[in-house]
PDB file of C-alpha atoms in Angstrom:
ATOM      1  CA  UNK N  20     -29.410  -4.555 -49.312  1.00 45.00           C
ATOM      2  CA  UNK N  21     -32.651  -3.310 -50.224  1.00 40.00           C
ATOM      3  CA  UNK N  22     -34.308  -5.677 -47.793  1.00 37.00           C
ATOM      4  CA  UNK N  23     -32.278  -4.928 -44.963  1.00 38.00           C
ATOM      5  CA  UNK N  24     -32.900  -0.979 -45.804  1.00 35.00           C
ATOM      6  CA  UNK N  25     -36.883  -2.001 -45.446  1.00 35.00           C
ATOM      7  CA  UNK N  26     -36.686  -4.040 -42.572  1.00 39.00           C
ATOM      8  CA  UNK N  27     -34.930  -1.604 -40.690  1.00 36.00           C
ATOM      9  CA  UNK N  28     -37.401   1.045 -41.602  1.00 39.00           C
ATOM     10  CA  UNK N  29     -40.510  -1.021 -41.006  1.00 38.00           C
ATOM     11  CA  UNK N  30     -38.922  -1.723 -37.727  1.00 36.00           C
ATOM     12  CA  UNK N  31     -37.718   1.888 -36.743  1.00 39.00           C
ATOM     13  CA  UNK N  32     -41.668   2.473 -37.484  1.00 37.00           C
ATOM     14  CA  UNK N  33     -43.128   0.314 -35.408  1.00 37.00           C
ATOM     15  CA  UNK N  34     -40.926   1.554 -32.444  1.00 37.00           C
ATOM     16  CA  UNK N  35     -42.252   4.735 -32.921  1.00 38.00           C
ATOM     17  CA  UNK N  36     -45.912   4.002 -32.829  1.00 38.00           C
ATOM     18  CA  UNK N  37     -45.259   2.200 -30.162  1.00 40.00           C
ATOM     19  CA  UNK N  38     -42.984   4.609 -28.226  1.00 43.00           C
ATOM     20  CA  UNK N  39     -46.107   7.281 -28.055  1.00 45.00           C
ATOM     21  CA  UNK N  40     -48.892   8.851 -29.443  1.00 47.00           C
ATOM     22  CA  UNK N  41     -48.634  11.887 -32.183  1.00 51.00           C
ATOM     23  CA  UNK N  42     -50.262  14.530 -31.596  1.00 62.00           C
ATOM     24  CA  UNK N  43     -53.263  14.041 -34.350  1.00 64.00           C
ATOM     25  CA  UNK N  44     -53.893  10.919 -32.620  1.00 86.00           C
ATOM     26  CA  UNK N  45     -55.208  12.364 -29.457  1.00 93.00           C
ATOM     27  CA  UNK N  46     -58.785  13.238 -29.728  1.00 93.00           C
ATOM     28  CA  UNK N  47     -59.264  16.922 -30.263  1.00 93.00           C
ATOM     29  CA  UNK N  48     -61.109  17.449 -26.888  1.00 94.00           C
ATOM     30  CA  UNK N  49     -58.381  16.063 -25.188  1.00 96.00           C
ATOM     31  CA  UNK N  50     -55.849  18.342 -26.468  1.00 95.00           C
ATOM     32  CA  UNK N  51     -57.508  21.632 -26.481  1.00 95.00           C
ATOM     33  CA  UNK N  52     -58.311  20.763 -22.673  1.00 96.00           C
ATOM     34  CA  UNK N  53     -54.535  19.864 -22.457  1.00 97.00           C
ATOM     35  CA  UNK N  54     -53.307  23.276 -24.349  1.00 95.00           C
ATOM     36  CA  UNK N  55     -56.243  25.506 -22.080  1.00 95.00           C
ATOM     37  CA  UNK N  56     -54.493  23.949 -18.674  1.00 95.00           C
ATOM     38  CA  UNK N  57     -50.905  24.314 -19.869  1.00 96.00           C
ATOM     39  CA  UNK N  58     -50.341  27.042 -21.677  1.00 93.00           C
ATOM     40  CA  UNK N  59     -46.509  27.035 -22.477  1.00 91.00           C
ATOM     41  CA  UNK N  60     -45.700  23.641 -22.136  1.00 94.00           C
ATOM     42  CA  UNK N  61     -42.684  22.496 -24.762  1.00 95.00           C
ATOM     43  CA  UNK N  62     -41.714  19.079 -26.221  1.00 95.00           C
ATOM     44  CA  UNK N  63     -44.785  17.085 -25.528  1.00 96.00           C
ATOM     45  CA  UNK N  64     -45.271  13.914 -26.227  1.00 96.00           C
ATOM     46  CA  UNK N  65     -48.839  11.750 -25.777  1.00 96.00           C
ATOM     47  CA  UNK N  66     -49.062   8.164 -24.878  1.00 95.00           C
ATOM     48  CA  UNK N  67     -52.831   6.544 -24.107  1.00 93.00           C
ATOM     49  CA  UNK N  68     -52.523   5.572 -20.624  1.00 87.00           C
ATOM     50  CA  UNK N  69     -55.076   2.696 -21.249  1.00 91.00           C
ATOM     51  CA  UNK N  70     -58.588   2.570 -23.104  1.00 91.00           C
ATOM     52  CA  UNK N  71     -60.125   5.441 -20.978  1.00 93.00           C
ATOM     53  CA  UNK N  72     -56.992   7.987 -20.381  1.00 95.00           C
ATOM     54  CA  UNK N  73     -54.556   9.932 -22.301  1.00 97.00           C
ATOM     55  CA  UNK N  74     -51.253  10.674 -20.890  1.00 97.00           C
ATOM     56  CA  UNK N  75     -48.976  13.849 -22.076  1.00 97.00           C
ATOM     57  CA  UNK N  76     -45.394  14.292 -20.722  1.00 97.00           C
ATOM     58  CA  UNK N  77     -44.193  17.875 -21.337  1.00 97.00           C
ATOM     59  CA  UNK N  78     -41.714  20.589 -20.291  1.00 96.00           C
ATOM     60  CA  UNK N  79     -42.978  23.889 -18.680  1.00 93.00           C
ATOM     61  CA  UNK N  80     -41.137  26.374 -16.735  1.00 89.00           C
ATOM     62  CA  UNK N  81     -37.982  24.412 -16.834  1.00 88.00           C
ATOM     63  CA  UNK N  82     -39.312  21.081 -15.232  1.00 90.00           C
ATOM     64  CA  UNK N  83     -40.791  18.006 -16.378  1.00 94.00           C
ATOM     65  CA  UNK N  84     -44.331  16.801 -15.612  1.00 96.00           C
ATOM     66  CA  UNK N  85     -46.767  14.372 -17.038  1.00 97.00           C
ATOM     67  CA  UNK N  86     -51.117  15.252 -16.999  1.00 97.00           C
ATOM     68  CA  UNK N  87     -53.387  12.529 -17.749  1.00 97.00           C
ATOM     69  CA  UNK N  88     -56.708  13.412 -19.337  1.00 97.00           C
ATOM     70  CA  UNK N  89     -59.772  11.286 -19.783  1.00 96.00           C
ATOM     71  CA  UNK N  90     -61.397  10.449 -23.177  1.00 94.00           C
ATOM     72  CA  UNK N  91     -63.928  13.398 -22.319  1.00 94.00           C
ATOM     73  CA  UNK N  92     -61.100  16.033 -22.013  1.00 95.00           C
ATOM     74  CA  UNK N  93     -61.387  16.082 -18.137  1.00 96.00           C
ATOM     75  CA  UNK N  94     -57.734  16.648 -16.326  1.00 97.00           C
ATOM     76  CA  UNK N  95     -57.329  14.151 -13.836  1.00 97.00           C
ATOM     77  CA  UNK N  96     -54.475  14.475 -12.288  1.00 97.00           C
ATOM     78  CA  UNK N  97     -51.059  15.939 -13.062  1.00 97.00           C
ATOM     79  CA  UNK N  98     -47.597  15.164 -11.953  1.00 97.00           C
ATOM     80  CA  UNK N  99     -44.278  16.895 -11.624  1.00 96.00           C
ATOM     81  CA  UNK N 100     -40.708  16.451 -10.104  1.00 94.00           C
ATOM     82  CA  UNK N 101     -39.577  18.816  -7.398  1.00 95.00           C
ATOM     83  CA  UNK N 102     -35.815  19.268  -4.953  1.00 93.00           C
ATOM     84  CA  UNK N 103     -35.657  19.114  -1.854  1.00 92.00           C
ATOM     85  CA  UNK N 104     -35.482  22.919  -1.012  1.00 94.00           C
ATOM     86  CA  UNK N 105     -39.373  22.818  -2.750  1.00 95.00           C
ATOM     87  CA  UNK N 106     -40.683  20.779  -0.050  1.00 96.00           C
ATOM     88  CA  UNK N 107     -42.823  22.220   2.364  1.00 97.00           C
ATOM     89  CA  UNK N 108     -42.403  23.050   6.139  1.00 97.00           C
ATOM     90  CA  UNK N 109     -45.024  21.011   7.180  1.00 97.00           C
ATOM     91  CA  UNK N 110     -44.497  18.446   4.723  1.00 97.00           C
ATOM     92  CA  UNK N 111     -40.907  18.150   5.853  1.00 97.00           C
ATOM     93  CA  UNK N 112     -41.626  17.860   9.661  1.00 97.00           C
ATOM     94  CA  UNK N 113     -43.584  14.701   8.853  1.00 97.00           C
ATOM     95  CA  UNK N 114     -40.539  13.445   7.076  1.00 96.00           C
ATOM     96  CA  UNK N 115     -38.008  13.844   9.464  1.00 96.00           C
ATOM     97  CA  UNK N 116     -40.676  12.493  12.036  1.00 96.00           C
ATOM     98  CA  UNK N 117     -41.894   9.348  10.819  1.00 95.00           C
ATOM     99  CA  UNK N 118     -39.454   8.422   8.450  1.00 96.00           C
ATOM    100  CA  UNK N 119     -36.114   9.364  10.349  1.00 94.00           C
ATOM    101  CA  UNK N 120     -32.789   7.773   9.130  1.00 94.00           C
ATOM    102  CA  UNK N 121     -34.294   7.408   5.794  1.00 96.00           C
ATOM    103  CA  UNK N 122     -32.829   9.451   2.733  1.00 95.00           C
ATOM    104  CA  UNK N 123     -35.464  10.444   0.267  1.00 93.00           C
ATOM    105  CA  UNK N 124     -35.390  10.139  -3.548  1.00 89.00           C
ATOM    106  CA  UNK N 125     -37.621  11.712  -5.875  1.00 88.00           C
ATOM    107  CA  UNK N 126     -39.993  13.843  -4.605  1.00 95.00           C
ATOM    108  CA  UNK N 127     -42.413  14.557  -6.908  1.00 96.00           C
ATOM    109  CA  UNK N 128     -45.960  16.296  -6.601  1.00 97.00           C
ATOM    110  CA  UNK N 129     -49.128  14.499  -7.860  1.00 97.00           C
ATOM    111  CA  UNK N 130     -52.656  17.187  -8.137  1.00 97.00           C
ATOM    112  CA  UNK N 131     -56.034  16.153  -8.934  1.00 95.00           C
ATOM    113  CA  UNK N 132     -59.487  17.926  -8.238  1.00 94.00           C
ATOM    114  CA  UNK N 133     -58.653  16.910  -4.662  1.00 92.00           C
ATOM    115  CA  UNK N 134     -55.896  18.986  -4.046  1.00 94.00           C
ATOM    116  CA  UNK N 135     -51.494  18.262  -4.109  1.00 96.00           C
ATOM    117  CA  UNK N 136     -50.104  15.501  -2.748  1.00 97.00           C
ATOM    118  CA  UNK N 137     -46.139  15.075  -2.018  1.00 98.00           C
ATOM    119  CA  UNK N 138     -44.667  11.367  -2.684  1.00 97.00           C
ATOM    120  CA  UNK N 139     -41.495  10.025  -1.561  1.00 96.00           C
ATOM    121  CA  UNK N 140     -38.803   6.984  -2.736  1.00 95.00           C
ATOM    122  CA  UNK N 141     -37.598   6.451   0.676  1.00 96.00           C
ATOM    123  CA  UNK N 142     -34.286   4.252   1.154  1.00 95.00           C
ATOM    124  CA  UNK N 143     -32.935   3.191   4.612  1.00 93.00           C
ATOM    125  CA  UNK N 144     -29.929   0.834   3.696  1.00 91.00           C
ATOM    126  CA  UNK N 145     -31.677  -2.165   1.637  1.00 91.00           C
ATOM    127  CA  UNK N 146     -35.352  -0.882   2.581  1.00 93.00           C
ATOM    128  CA  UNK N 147     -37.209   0.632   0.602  1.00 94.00           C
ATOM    129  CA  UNK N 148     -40.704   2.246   1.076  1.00 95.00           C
ATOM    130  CA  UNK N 149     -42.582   4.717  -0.985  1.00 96.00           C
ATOM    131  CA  UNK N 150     -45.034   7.482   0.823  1.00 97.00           C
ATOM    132  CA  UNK N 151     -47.638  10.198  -0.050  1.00 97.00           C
ATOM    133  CA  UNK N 152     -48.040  13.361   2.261  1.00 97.00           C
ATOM    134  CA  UNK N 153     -50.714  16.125   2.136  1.00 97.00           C
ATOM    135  CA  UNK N 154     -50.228  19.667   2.223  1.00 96.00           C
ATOM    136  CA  UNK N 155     -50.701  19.483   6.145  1.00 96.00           C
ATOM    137  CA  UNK N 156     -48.150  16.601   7.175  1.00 97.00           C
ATOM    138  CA  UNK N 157     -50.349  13.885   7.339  1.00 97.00           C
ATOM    139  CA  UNK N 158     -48.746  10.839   6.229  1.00 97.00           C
ATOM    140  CA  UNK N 159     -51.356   9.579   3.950  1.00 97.00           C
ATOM    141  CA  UNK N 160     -49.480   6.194   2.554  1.00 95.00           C
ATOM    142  CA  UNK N 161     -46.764   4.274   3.409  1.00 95.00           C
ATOM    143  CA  UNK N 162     -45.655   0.936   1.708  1.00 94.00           C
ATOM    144  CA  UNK N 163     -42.894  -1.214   0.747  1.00 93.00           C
ATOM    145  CA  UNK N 164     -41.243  -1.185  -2.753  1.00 88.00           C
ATOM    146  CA  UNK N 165     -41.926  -4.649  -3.878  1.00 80.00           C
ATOM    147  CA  UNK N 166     -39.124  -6.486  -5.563  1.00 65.00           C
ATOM    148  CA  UNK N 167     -40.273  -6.107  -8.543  1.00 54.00           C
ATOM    149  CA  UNK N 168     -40.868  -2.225  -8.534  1.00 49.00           C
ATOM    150  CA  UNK N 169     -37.438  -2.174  -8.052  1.00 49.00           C
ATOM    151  CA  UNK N 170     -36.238  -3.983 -10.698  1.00 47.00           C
ATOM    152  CA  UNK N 171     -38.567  -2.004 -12.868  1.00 51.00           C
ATOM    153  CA  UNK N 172     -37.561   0.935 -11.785  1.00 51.00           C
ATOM    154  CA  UNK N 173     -33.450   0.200 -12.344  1.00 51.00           C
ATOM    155  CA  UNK N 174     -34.704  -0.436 -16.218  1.00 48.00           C
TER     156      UNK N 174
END
């Protein structure tokens, strides 16, 4: 009983660590950088990206967004779900334009220093593409979901 008791917790432990990052993990640069940039964010919770990026997912102003941060403490880009009614004029034009018939799924917004983009899941019976629009309209990517994106993303 007592062994079961310690393998469970030694287990339970190591899917922790491995789940994310706590907070006294991240370098201190990196989260002061994060707390200057996003004041007021709730429920975060760090992961390292890979050797040369952290990655925190948060809650702020009622939505969900993840900001990666280099090892210096320099945002690079951040990311956030929006609806449909959030999209913009100009971004919805190019939509209904060059991807007609298709229904989109999960629009999200991605910033970095160079400005915001808008991606797109975009599903037309079994095809499936993924897209990135500027600001302006101009359809700046436009690919296939390979099969297995797909199957990652059903997991």
């Amino acid at each position: 009983m007592k062994t079961s008791a310690l393998i469970l917790s030694a287990v339970m432990l190591i899917s922790f660590s491995a789940c994310g990052q706590s907070e006294k993990n991240v370098p201190s640069n990196v989260a002061s950088a994060f707390s200057q940039k996003f004041q007021g964010a709730s429920k975060v919770k760090w992961s390292k990206e890979n050797d040369k990026e952290w990655e925190a997912e948060f809650k702020m102003d009622g939505k969900e967004f993840s900001a990666n941060f280099d090892n210096s403490g320099a945002w690079t880009e951040t990311e956030y779900e929006i609806t449909a009614k959030e999209i913009p004029a100009a971004v919805k034009a190019a939509l209904d334009k060059e991807f007609a018939g298709y229904k989109v799924a999960e629009p999200e917004v991605s910033e970095t220093q160079e400005g915001k983009v808008f991606e797109f899941a975009l599903n037309k019976g079994k095809e499936r593409l993924e897209a990135a629009i500027d600001i302006t309209g101009k359809v700046l990517t436009k690919e296939p979901v390979k099969k297995e994106e797909e199957a990652e993303e059903e997991n």
